[in-house]
Amino acid sequence: MKDTPGWTQDTYVVVQDDDESPFEGVAALLRRCIGFGDDNAQAWARHIDRNGSAKLGPWAPTIARTIHEEMTRLAPDYGCARLKVMLEEEAEQQEKVQAAQRPTRKAYQVLQELFGDWSVDSLVIVRREFPAYLRVDVQLALERITDGARRVGIHAGNRYDTSDMATLISERSRAKLIGAIQLEDVDIGEGRPVRLPTNALSLIDDADTPLAVWVNIGGDLGHQPQLNVEIMSPPGEAAAARTTAMLEAIEAAVAQGRSYRGKVLSLETAESFQGTAANGLTVHFRAPVGEDELILPDTVKRALDRHIIGFATQREALKALGQSGRKGVLLYGPPGTGKTHTIRYLAERLRDHTTFLVTAEQVGIIGVYFRLARLFAPSILVIEDADLIARQRDQMSSACDEVMLNRLLNEMDGLKADADLFVIMTTNRPQALEAALIQRPGRIDHAIEVPVPDADCRERLLQLYGQGLAIDADVAARLIARTEGVSAAFIKEIARRLAQQSIVADHPGRVDGSDLDAVLDEMLSERDGLNLRLLGGEADALVRG
């Protein structure tokens, strides 16, 4: 409706806790004056106790005034003489008055109080930058170093108004205000997130060398966001030495990488077309893969043991003989044969290594991944579908593709410092890879084929994925015989469909020949032909037998 008269607008009754009124008295007053039932009255009394106040209503203004008058008149009868009951307009006006009377302190005033007689132009600010994705280790180290310092929250005019220390102490017309400290939870894959302040200014009130520490995230457009740690101090060698010691302690904590070392990580990707990383690292659930769950030919498992697991064990002895601790390995084979599953197995066996997963859309920040892998070494850097970034030069469509390839080659075997690092690439199309990558030792040192499973592997895969099923021996034998040339993923899907078929056939968990025929007929049907190819199955192989 238009032009509604003001007298028709509903309003609330506000009840404020006074810390003296009895709980049951407040509940009884709500029952008497508002008509709440017992449960509702106690729920609102609990709300008032927990939150300090409650807005009840809304009602038409005349009704709200009547309730307000009755609650005010009857409150003493229930032991609630000091309970504050107001109409909404009165409560809002009271809040405005209290806010006006509340002293407003500004950042520069707090800093001036801390540094006393030192003039602003004599103070020294030292700044150190860290990648924003290392924020957890930086801020946890800083909290340990500044333990016991007074902390205040800095509030800007808007969330995008980031400030450096020089601005905090010099700004007057738009000075930052002192207020509550804001906290943010950051997941580091340990069940409970780490809670970090986002706007805390730490004040170390030392008579000889007072210090102020400020942390903020900033960065130029198009560049990686940076975590800026700034320390303000008075002039002099003592303050300079203390500042340097604090920054070196932070860098040492970052190098230790306690929050992320030994985990499976990937960078959060910003929603932009620049390939920049966001402020953090994603910690992935580490799916445990036992040796009995890695079903591959013995030759493949021996190659994994020699060139990856064994190399990690012998790395220090090799380095003592002047050899590099870095190694590149290529896992190749048809889709669905278990290359990603093999990566999970390796990450489980090398739990002292930090594993980084580079997704296809993140190839633009491959340099950032290599820096992280060196920082958290020993590490495993996994680049899946490597042909997307390292395909042959004559197959590239733009100069950007070649720049990306050159960056990868330089990171793998360039002038960067050596590190204890496995670079493991996977591909379904090894023939598409650039020769400079696969033909030069020091980049890819060994290529391991992950083939389609042979009969023995198919039998073990069926036992693994069908461990909850009772499959007749002759049915299992027929299945193994008729699945030559299929992938491990295909065997896994067959086991699931057999389980579903046994439920449909009203003998759940027991698989007979008719179940197998029904499943294979379905997977061979014309409408399922695409699924067959996607899962790594060949129709001719299934028809035989």
Coordinates of C-alpha atoms in Angstrom, one line a residue:
M1 CA 0.0 0.0 0.0
K2 CA 1.0 3.6 -0.6
D3 CA 0.9 6.5 1.9
T4 CA 0.3 4.3 4.9
P5 CA -0.3 6.5 8.0
G6 CA 2.5 6.4 10.6
W7 CA 0.1 5.5 13.4
T8 CA -0.4 2.0 11.8
Q9 CA 3.3 1.0 11.9
D10 CA 4.0 -1.8 14.3
T11 CA 6.6 -1.5 17.1
Y12 CA 8.5 -3.6 19.6
V13 CA 8.8 -3.8 23.3
V14 CA 12.4 -4.0 24.4
V15 CA 13.3 -5.8 27.7
Q16 CA 16.9 -5.3 29.1
D17 CA 18.5 -7.5 31.7
D18 CA 19.6 -5.9 35.0
D19 CA 21.5 -8.8 36.5
E20 CA 19.2 -8.6 39.6
S21 CA 15.8 -9.7 38.5
P22 CA 15.1 -13.4 39.2
F23 CA 14.8 -15.7 36.2
E24 CA 11.4 -17.1 37.3
G25 CA 10.1 -13.6 38.0
V26 CA 11.0 -12.5 34.4
A27 CA 9.3 -15.6 33.0
A28 CA 6.2 -15.0 35.1
L29 CA 6.0 -11.4 34.1
L30 CA 6.2 -12.4 30.4
R31 CA 3.4 -15.0 31.0
R32 CA 1.2 -12.4 32.7
C33 CA 1.6 -9.4 30.4
I34 CA 2.2 -11.0 27.0
G35 CA 0.3 -14.3 27.3
F36 CA 3.3 -16.6 26.7
G37 CA 3.0 -20.2 27.6
D38 CA 5.4 -21.7 30.2
D39 CA 7.9 -23.0 27.6
N40 CA 7.8 -19.8 25.5
A41 CA 8.1 -17.5 28.6
Q42 CA 11.2 -19.5 29.9
A43 CA 12.7 -19.5 26.4
W44 CA 12.5 -15.7 26.2
A45 CA 13.7 -15.3 29.7
R46 CA 16.7 -17.4 28.8
H47 CA 17.3 -15.2 25.7
I48 CA 17.3 -12.1 27.8
D49 CA 19.7 -13.6 30.3
R50 CA 22.1 -14.8 27.6
N51 CA 22.0 -11.7 25.3
G52 CA 21.3 -8.9 27.7
S53 CA 18.1 -7.9 26.0
A54 CA 15.2 -9.0 23.8
K55 CA 12.9 -7.3 21.3
L56 CA 9.3 -8.7 21.8
G57 CA 6.6 -8.2 19.1
P58 CA 5.9 -6.4 16.9
W59 CA 2.5 -5.1 17.8
A60 CA 0.3 -2.2 16.9
P61 CA 1.5 1.0 18.7
T62 CA -1.5 1.1 21.1
I63 CA -1.0 -2.6 22.0
A64 CA 2.7 -2.2 22.5
R65 CA 2.2 0.8 24.8
T66 CA -0.3 -1.1 26.8
I67 CA 2.1 -4.1 27.3
H68 CA 4.9 -1.6 28.2
E69 CA 2.8 0.1 30.8
E70 CA 1.6 -3.2 32.3
M71 CA 5.1 -4.7 32.5
T72 CA 6.5 -1.6 34.1
R73 CA 3.6 -1.5 36.6
L74 CA 3.7 -5.2 37.6
A75 CA 7.5 -5.7 37.5
P76 CA 8.0 -5.0 41.2
D77 CA 5.4 -7.6 42.1
Y78 CA 7.6 -10.3 40.6
G79 CA 10.9 -9.1 42.1
C80 CA 11.9 -7.3 38.9
A81 CA 11.8 -3.6 40.0
R82 CA 15.1 -2.8 38.3
L83 CA 14.1 -4.6 35.0
K84 CA 14.3 -2.1 32.2
V85 CA 11.2 -2.2 29.9
M86 CA 11.1 0.3 26.9
L87 CA 9.3 0.9 23.6
E88 CA 11.6 0.4 20.6
E89 CA 11.9 4.1 19.9
E90 CA 13.1 4.8 23.5
A91 CA 15.6 1.9 23.3
E92 CA 17.1 3.3 20.1
Q93 CA 17.4 6.8 21.5
Q94 CA 19.1 5.4 24.6
E95 CA 21.6 3.5 22.4
K96 CA 22.4 6.7 20.5
V97 CA 23.0 8.6 23.7
Q98 CA 25.3 5.9 25.1
A99 CA 27.2 5.7 21.8
A100 CA 27.7 9.5 21.9
Q101 CA 29.0 9.4 25.5
R102 CA 31.3 6.5 24.7
P103 CA 34.9 7.8 24.2
T104 CA 36.2 7.1 20.7
R105 CA 39.9 6.4 20.5
K106 CA 41.9 6.5 17.4
A107 CA 44.9 4.5 16.2
Y108 CA 47.3 7.4 16.1
Q109 CA 46.4 8.4 19.7
V110 CA 47.1 4.9 21.0
L111 CA 50.5 4.8 19.2
Q112 CA 51.4 8.3 20.4
E113 CA 50.7 7.1 24.0
L114 CA 52.9 4.1 23.5
F115 CA 55.9 6.0 22.2
G116 CA 55.6 8.9 24.6
D117 CA 58.2 11.6 24.0
W118 CA 59.5 10.2 20.7
S119 CA 58.3 12.3 17.9
V120 CA 56.4 10.7 15.0
D121 CA 59.1 11.6 12.5
S122 CA 61.8 9.9 14.6
L123 CA 60.1 6.5 14.7
V124 CA 61.3 3.6 12.6
I125 CA 59.1 1.2 10.7
V126 CA 60.6 -2.1 9.4
R127 CA 58.5 -4.2 7.0
R128 CA 58.8 -7.8 6.0
E129 CA 56.6 -9.5 3.4
F130 CA 55.5 -13.1 3.4
P131 CA 53.2 -14.9 1.0
A132 CA 49.7 -14.7 2.2
Y133 CA 49.2 -18.5 2.1
L134 CA 51.8 -18.8 4.9
R135 CA 49.6 -16.6 7.1
V136 CA 48.9 -19.3 9.7
D137 CA 52.6 -19.9 10.6
V138 CA 53.4 -16.3 10.5
Q139 CA 50.7 -15.2 12.8
L140 CA 51.1 -18.1 15.2
A141 CA 54.8 -17.3 15.5
L142 CA 53.9 -13.6 16.0
E143 CA 51.5 -14.4 18.8
R144 CA 54.2 -16.4 20.6
I145 CA 56.7 -13.7 20.2
T146 CA 54.4 -10.9 21.4
D147 CA 52.8 -13.0 24.2
G148 CA 51.8 -10.6 27.0
A149 CA 51.5 -7.6 24.7
R150 CA 48.3 -5.5 24.7
R151 CA 46.3 -5.9 21.6
V152 CA 43.6 -3.6 20.2
G153 CA 41.4 -3.9 17.1
I154 CA 41.8 -1.4 14.3
H155 CA 38.7 -0.5 12.3
A156 CA 38.7 1.2 9.0
G157 CA 35.9 2.9 7.1
N158 CA 35.3 -0.2 4.9
R159 CA 36.7 -3.7 4.6
Y160 CA 38.9 -2.7 1.6
D161 CA 40.6 0.1 3.4
T162 CA 43.9 -1.6 4.3
S163 CA 46.5 0.5 6.0
D164 CA 50.2 0.3 6.7
M165 CA 51.8 1.4 10.0
A166 CA 52.8 4.8 8.6
T167 CA 49.1 5.5 7.8
L168 CA 47.9 4.4 11.2
I169 CA 50.1 6.9 13.0
S170 CA 49.8 9.8 10.6
E171 CA 46.2 9.8 9.4
R172 CA 44.0 12.4 11.0
S173 CA 41.0 13.2 8.8
R174 CA 40.1 9.5 8.3
A175 CA 41.9 8.1 11.3
K176 CA 41.4 4.4 12.0
L177 CA 39.3 3.7 15.2
I178 CA 40.1 1.4 18.1
G179 CA 37.5 -1.3 18.6
A180 CA 37.0 -5.0 19.0
I181 CA 39.5 -7.5 17.7
Q182 CA 38.0 -9.5 14.8
L183 CA 38.9 -13.2 14.5
E184 CA 38.8 -15.6 11.6
D185 CA 38.9 -19.4 11.6
V186 CA 41.4 -21.0 9.2
D187 CA 41.3 -24.7 8.4
I188 CA 44.7 -26.5 8.6
G189 CA 43.3 -30.0 8.4
E190 CA 43.5 -30.9 12.1
G191 CA 39.8 -31.2 13.1
R192 CA 39.7 -27.8 14.8
P193 CA 40.5 -24.6 12.8
V194 CA 43.1 -22.1 13.9
R195 CA 41.6 -18.8 15.1
L196 CA 43.6 -15.8 13.9
P197 CA 43.0 -12.1 14.4
T198 CA 42.4 -10.0 11.3
N199 CA 42.8 -6.5 12.7
A200 CA 45.0 -6.7 15.8
L201 CA 47.6 -4.1 16.6
S202 CA 50.0 -5.5 19.2
L203 CA 51.5 -2.9 21.7
I204 CA 54.6 -3.9 23.6
D205 CA 54.9 -1.3 26.4
D206 CA 58.6 -1.4 27.3
A207 CA 60.1 1.7 28.9
D208 CA 63.3 1.5 26.9
T209 CA 62.2 0.0 23.6
P210 CA 58.4 0.0 23.1
L211 CA 57.3 -1.7 19.9
A212 CA 54.1 -1.8 17.9
V213 CA 53.4 -4.7 15.5
W214 CA 50.8 -4.6 12.7
V215 CA 49.9 -7.3 10.3
N216 CA 47.8 -6.7 7.1
I217 CA 47.3 -8.4 3.7
G218 CA 47.9 -6.3 0.7
G219 CA 49.3 -6.4 -2.8
D220 CA 49.4 -4.6 -6.1
L221 CA 46.8 -5.5 -8.7
G222 CA 47.7 -8.5 -10.7
H223 CA 50.2 -9.8 -8.1
Q224 CA 50.1 -12.3 -5.4
P225 CA 48.6 -11.0 -2.2
Q226 CA 51.2 -10.5 0.5
L227 CA 51.1 -10.7 4.3
N228 CA 52.9 -7.6 5.5
V229 CA 54.4 -7.6 9.0
E230 CA 55.4 -4.2 10.2
I231 CA 57.2 -3.3 13.4
M232 CA 57.4 0.3 14.7
S233 CA 60.1 1.2 17.1
P234 CA 62.0 4.2 18.5
P235 CA 65.4 4.9 16.9
G236 CA 68.5 3.3 18.3
E237 CA 70.5 0.1 18.0
A238 CA 68.7 -1.7 20.9
A239 CA 65.3 -1.3 19.2
A240 CA 66.8 -2.3 15.8
A241 CA 68.3 -5.5 17.2
R242 CA 65.0 -6.4 18.9
T243 CA 63.1 -5.8 15.7
T244 CA 65.5 -7.9 13.7
A245 CA 65.3 -10.8 16.2
M246 CA 61.5 -10.8 16.0
L247 CA 61.5 -11.0 12.2
E248 CA 64.1 -13.7 12.1
A249 CA 62.1 -15.7 14.6
I250 CA 59.0 -15.4 12.4
E251 CA 61.1 -16.5 9.3
A252 CA 62.4 -19.5 11.2
A253 CA 58.9 -20.5 12.2
V254 CA 57.8 -20.2 8.6
A255 CA 60.7 -22.4 7.4
Q256 CA 59.6 -25.1 9.9
G257 CA 56.1 -25.0 8.5
R258 CA 54.5 -26.7 11.4
S259 CA 50.9 -26.0 10.4
Y260 CA 51.2 -27.6 6.9
R261 CA 54.2 -29.9 6.8
G262 CA 53.5 -33.5 6.0
K263 CA 49.9 -32.8 4.7
V264 CA 48.3 -33.0 1.3
L265 CA 47.8 -29.4 0.0
S266 CA 46.7 -27.3 -2.9
L267 CA 46.4 -23.5 -3.3
E268 CA 43.1 -21.9 -3.3
T269 CA 42.5 -20.3 -6.7
A270 CA 41.2 -16.8 -6.9
E271 CA 38.2 -16.1 -9.1
S272 CA 40.1 -14.2 -11.7
F273 CA 41.7 -14.9 -15.1
Q274 CA 45.2 -14.0 -13.9
G275 CA 45.9 -17.4 -12.2
T276 CA 46.6 -15.7 -8.9
A277 CA 46.4 -17.6 -5.6
A278 CA 44.0 -16.6 -2.9
N279 CA 45.0 -16.1 0.7
G280 CA 45.3 -19.7 1.8
L281 CA 46.1 -23.3 1.3
T282 CA 43.5 -26.1 1.1
V283 CA 44.2 -29.2 3.2
H284 CA 42.9 -32.3 1.6
F285 CA 41.8 -35.4 3.4
R286 CA 44.5 -38.0 3.2
A287 CA 42.8 -41.2 2.1
P288 CA 44.9 -44.1 3.5
V289 CA 45.9 -46.6 0.8
G290 CA 47.5 -49.7 2.1
E291 CA 50.0 -51.8 0.1
D292 CA 47.3 -54.5 -0.4
E293 CA 45.0 -51.9 -2.0
L294 CA 47.6 -50.9 -4.6
I295 CA 46.9 -53.6 -7.2
L296 CA 49.5 -53.3 -10.0
P297 CA 51.8 -55.7 -11.8
D298 CA 54.9 -56.6 -9.8
T299 CA 57.2 -54.9 -12.2
V300 CA 55.3 -51.6 -11.7
K301 CA 55.4 -51.9 -7.9
R302 CA 59.1 -52.7 -8.0
A303 CA 59.7 -49.5 -10.1
L304 CA 57.7 -47.4 -7.6
D305 CA 59.7 -48.9 -4.7
R306 CA 63.1 -48.3 -6.4
H307 CA 62.6 -44.9 -8.0
I308 CA 60.4 -43.2 -5.4
I309 CA 60.1 -44.9 -2.0
G310 CA 63.6 -46.4 -2.0
F311 CA 65.0 -43.1 -3.4
A312 CA 63.5 -41.2 -0.4
T313 CA 65.1 -43.7 2.0
Q314 CA 68.5 -43.4 0.3
R315 CA 68.3 -39.6 -0.4
E316 CA 70.7 -38.5 2.4
A317 CA 73.3 -41.2 1.4
L318 CA 73.0 -40.1 -2.2
K319 CA 73.5 -36.4 -1.3
A320 CA 76.6 -37.4 0.7
L321 CA 78.0 -38.8 -2.6
G322 CA 77.3 -35.5 -4.3
Q323 CA 74.0 -36.5 -6.0
S324 CA 70.8 -34.4 -6.2
G325 CA 67.9 -35.0 -3.8
R326 CA 65.5 -34.1 -6.5
K327 CA 63.8 -36.6 -8.9
G328 CA 61.2 -36.4 -11.6
V329 CA 58.9 -39.4 -12.4
L330 CA 56.2 -39.8 -15.0
L331 CA 53.3 -42.1 -14.5
Y332 CA 51.5 -42.8 -17.8
G333 CA 48.8 -45.2 -19.0
P334 CA 45.2 -45.3 -20.2
P335 CA 42.4 -43.6 -18.2
G336 CA 41.2 -45.4 -15.1
T337 CA 44.2 -47.6 -14.6
G338 CA 45.0 -46.2 -11.1
K339 CA 47.5 -43.3 -11.6
T340 CA 45.7 -41.1 -9.1
H341 CA 45.3 -44.1 -6.8
T342 CA 49.0 -44.6 -7.0
I343 CA 49.6 -41.0 -6.0
R344 CA 47.5 -41.6 -2.8
Y345 CA 49.5 -44.7 -2.0
L346 CA 52.8 -42.8 -2.4
A347 CA 51.6 -39.9 -0.2
E348 CA 50.6 -42.5 2.4
R349 CA 54.0 -44.3 2.3
L350 CA 55.9 -41.0 2.4
R351 CA 54.1 -39.3 5.2
D352 CA 57.1 -37.2 6.1
H353 CA 56.7 -35.5 2.7
T354 CA 54.4 -32.6 2.1
T355 CA 52.3 -33.4 -1.0
F356 CA 51.1 -30.6 -3.3
L357 CA 48.4 -31.2 -5.9
V358 CA 48.4 -29.0 -9.0
T359 CA 45.1 -28.9 -10.8
A360 CA 44.8 -28.2 -14.5
E361 CA 43.5 -24.6 -13.9
Q362 CA 46.4 -23.8 -11.7
V363 CA 49.3 -24.3 -14.1
G364 CA 49.6 -20.5 -14.3
I365 CA 50.9 -20.5 -10.7
I366 CA 53.3 -23.5 -11.1
G367 CA 56.1 -21.3 -9.9
V368 CA 54.3 -20.7 -6.6
Y369 CA 53.9 -24.4 -6.1
F370 CA 57.6 -25.0 -6.7
R371 CA 58.5 -22.4 -4.1
L372 CA 56.2 -24.0 -1.6
A373 CA 57.5 -27.4 -2.3
R374 CA 61.1 -26.2 -1.7
L375 CA 60.1 -24.4 1.5
F376 CA 58.3 -27.5 2.9
A377 CA 60.8 -30.1 1.6
P378 CA 60.9 -33.0 1.6
S379 CA 57.9 -32.7 -0.8
I380 CA 56.0 -34.4 -3.5
L381 CA 54.7 -32.1 -6.3
V382 CA 52.0 -33.8 -8.3
I383 CA 51.1 -32.4 -11.7
E384 CA 48.2 -34.4 -13.1
D385 CA 47.4 -34.4 -16.8
A386 CA 50.9 -33.0 -17.6
D387 CA 50.2 -32.9 -21.3
L388 CA 48.0 -29.8 -20.6
I389 CA 51.1 -27.8 -19.7
A390 CA 54.0 -29.7 -21.3
R391 CA 52.7 -30.8 -24.7
Q392 CA 54.9 -30.6 -27.8
R393 CA 55.7 -27.1 -28.9
D394 CA 54.3 -27.6 -32.4
Q395 CA 51.0 -28.4 -30.8
M396 CA 50.8 -25.2 -28.8
S397 CA 48.3 -22.5 -29.9
S398 CA 49.9 -19.4 -28.3
A399 CA 53.1 -17.9 -27.0
C400 CA 51.6 -18.1 -23.5
D401 CA 51.6 -21.9 -23.7
E402 CA 55.3 -22.0 -24.6
V403 CA 56.1 -19.5 -21.7
M404 CA 54.4 -21.9 -19.3
L405 CA 56.3 -24.8 -20.6
N406 CA 59.6 -23.0 -20.3
R407 CA 58.7 -22.0 -16.7
L408 CA 58.1 -25.6 -15.9
L409 CA 61.4 -26.8 -17.4
N410 CA 63.3 -24.1 -15.6
E411 CA 61.7 -25.0 -12.3
M412 CA 62.5 -28.7 -12.7
D413 CA 66.1 -28.2 -13.9
G414 CA 67.1 -24.6 -13.8
L415 CA 69.3 -22.4 -11.6
K416 CA 67.1 -22.7 -8.5
A417 CA 68.6 -24.2 -5.4
D418 CA 68.4 -28.0 -5.2
A419 CA 65.7 -29.4 -2.8
D420 CA 64.5 -32.8 -1.6
L421 CA 61.6 -32.9 -4.1
F422 CA 59.7 -35.5 -6.1
V423 CA 58.0 -34.0 -9.2
I424 CA 55.4 -36.7 -10.2
M425 CA 53.6 -36.1 -13.4
T426 CA 50.7 -38.2 -14.8
T427 CA 49.3 -38.3 -18.3
N428 CA 47.1 -40.5 -20.5
R429 CA 49.0 -39.3 -23.6
P430 CA 52.8 -39.6 -23.1
Q431 CA 53.3 -39.3 -26.9
A432 CA 52.0 -35.7 -26.6
L433 CA 54.6 -34.6 -24.1
E434 CA 57.4 -32.2 -25.1
A435 CA 60.7 -34.0 -25.9
A436 CA 62.7 -31.5 -23.8
L437 CA 60.8 -32.7 -20.8
I438 CA 60.9 -36.5 -21.1
Q439 CA 64.3 -37.0 -22.9
R440 CA 66.5 -35.0 -20.6
P441 CA 67.5 -36.6 -17.2
G442 CA 67.1 -34.2 -14.4
R443 CA 63.6 -33.3 -15.4
I444 CA 61.9 -36.7 -15.9
D445 CA 64.3 -39.3 -14.6
H446 CA 62.1 -42.3 -15.0
A447 CA 58.8 -43.1 -16.7
I448 CA 56.6 -45.8 -15.2
E449 CA 53.7 -47.3 -17.1
V450 CA 50.5 -48.0 -15.2
P451 CA 48.9 -50.5 -17.5
V452 CA 45.4 -52.0 -17.8
P453 CA 45.2 -54.9 -15.3
D454 CA 46.2 -58.4 -16.3
A455 CA 44.1 -61.4 -15.3
D456 CA 45.8 -61.8 -11.9
C457 CA 45.3 -58.1 -11.1
R458 CA 41.6 -58.2 -12.3
E459 CA 41.0 -61.0 -9.9
R460 CA 42.5 -59.1 -7.0
L461 CA 40.6 -56.0 -8.0
L462 CA 37.4 -57.9 -7.9
Q463 CA 38.2 -59.3 -4.5
L464 CA 39.0 -55.7 -3.3
Y465 CA 36.0 -53.9 -4.7
G466 CA 33.6 -56.8 -4.2
Q467 CA 34.8 -57.8 -0.7
G468 CA 31.2 -57.4 0.6
L469 CA 29.8 -59.7 -2.1
A470 CA 29.6 -63.5 -2.2
I471 CA 30.5 -64.2 -5.9
D472 CA 30.3 -67.8 -7.1
A473 CA 33.7 -69.1 -8.2
D474 CA 32.6 -69.9 -11.7
V475 CA 31.0 -66.4 -12.0
A476 CA 34.2 -64.7 -10.9
A477 CA 36.2 -66.8 -13.4
R478 CA 33.8 -65.9 -16.3
L479 CA 34.1 -62.2 -15.3
I480 CA 37.9 -62.3 -15.3
A481 CA 37.9 -64.0 -18.6
R482 CA 35.5 -61.6 -20.3
T483 CA 37.2 -58.4 -19.0
E484 CA 40.5 -58.6 -20.7
G485 CA 41.7 -55.1 -21.6
V486 CA 39.5 -53.1 -19.2
S487 CA 40.7 -50.6 -16.6
A488 CA 40.7 -50.9 -12.8
A489 CA 37.9 -48.3 -12.8
F490 CA 35.8 -50.6 -14.9
I491 CA 36.3 -53.5 -12.5
K492 CA 35.2 -51.2 -9.6
E493 CA 32.1 -50.2 -11.5
I494 CA 31.2 -53.8 -12.3
A495 CA 31.5 -54.7 -8.6
R496 CA 29.1 -51.9 -7.7
R497 CA 26.6 -52.8 -10.4
L498 CA 26.7 -56.5 -9.4
A499 CA 25.9 -55.4 -5.8
Q500 CA 23.0 -53.4 -7.1
Q501 CA 21.8 -56.2 -9.3
S502 CA 21.9 -58.7 -6.4
I503 CA 19.6 -56.3 -4.5
V504 CA 17.2 -56.1 -7.4
A505 CA 17.2 -59.9 -7.8
D506 CA 16.2 -60.2 -4.1
H507 CA 19.4 -62.0 -2.9
P508 CA 21.4 -59.0 -1.7
G509 CA 25.2 -59.6 -1.5
R510 CA 25.1 -63.0 -3.4
V511 CA 26.1 -62.8 -7.1
D512 CA 25.2 -65.6 -9.5
G513 CA 25.6 -66.0 -13.3
S514 CA 22.3 -64.3 -14.1
D515 CA 23.5 -61.2 -12.2
L516 CA 26.7 -61.1 -14.2
D517 CA 24.8 -61.5 -17.5
A518 CA 22.4 -58.7 -16.6
V519 CA 25.2 -56.3 -15.7
L520 CA 27.3 -57.1 -18.8
D521 CA 24.3 -56.8 -21.1
E522 CA 23.5 -53.4 -19.6
M523 CA 27.1 -52.2 -19.9
L524 CA 27.2 -53.4 -23.6
S525 CA 23.8 -51.9 -24.5
E526 CA 23.7 -49.1 -27.1
R527 CA 22.6 -46.5 -24.5
D528 CA 25.5 -47.4 -22.2
G529 CA 28.2 -47.5 -24.9
L530 CA 29.6 -44.1 -23.9
N531 CA 29.8 -45.1 -20.3
L532 CA 31.7 -48.2 -21.4
R533 CA 34.3 -46.2 -23.2
L534 CA 34.6 -43.6 -20.3
L535 CA 35.3 -46.4 -17.8
G536 CA 38.0 -48.0 -20.0
G537 CA 36.2 -51.0 -21.3
E538 CA 36.3 -52.5 -24.8
A539 CA 33.0 -53.9 -26.1
D540 CA 34.9 -56.6 -28.2
A541 CA 36.6 -57.8 -25.1
L542 CA 33.4 -58.2 -23.2
V543 CA 31.6 -59.9 -26.1
R544 CA 34.2 -62.6 -26.3
G545 CA 33.6 -65.5 -23.9

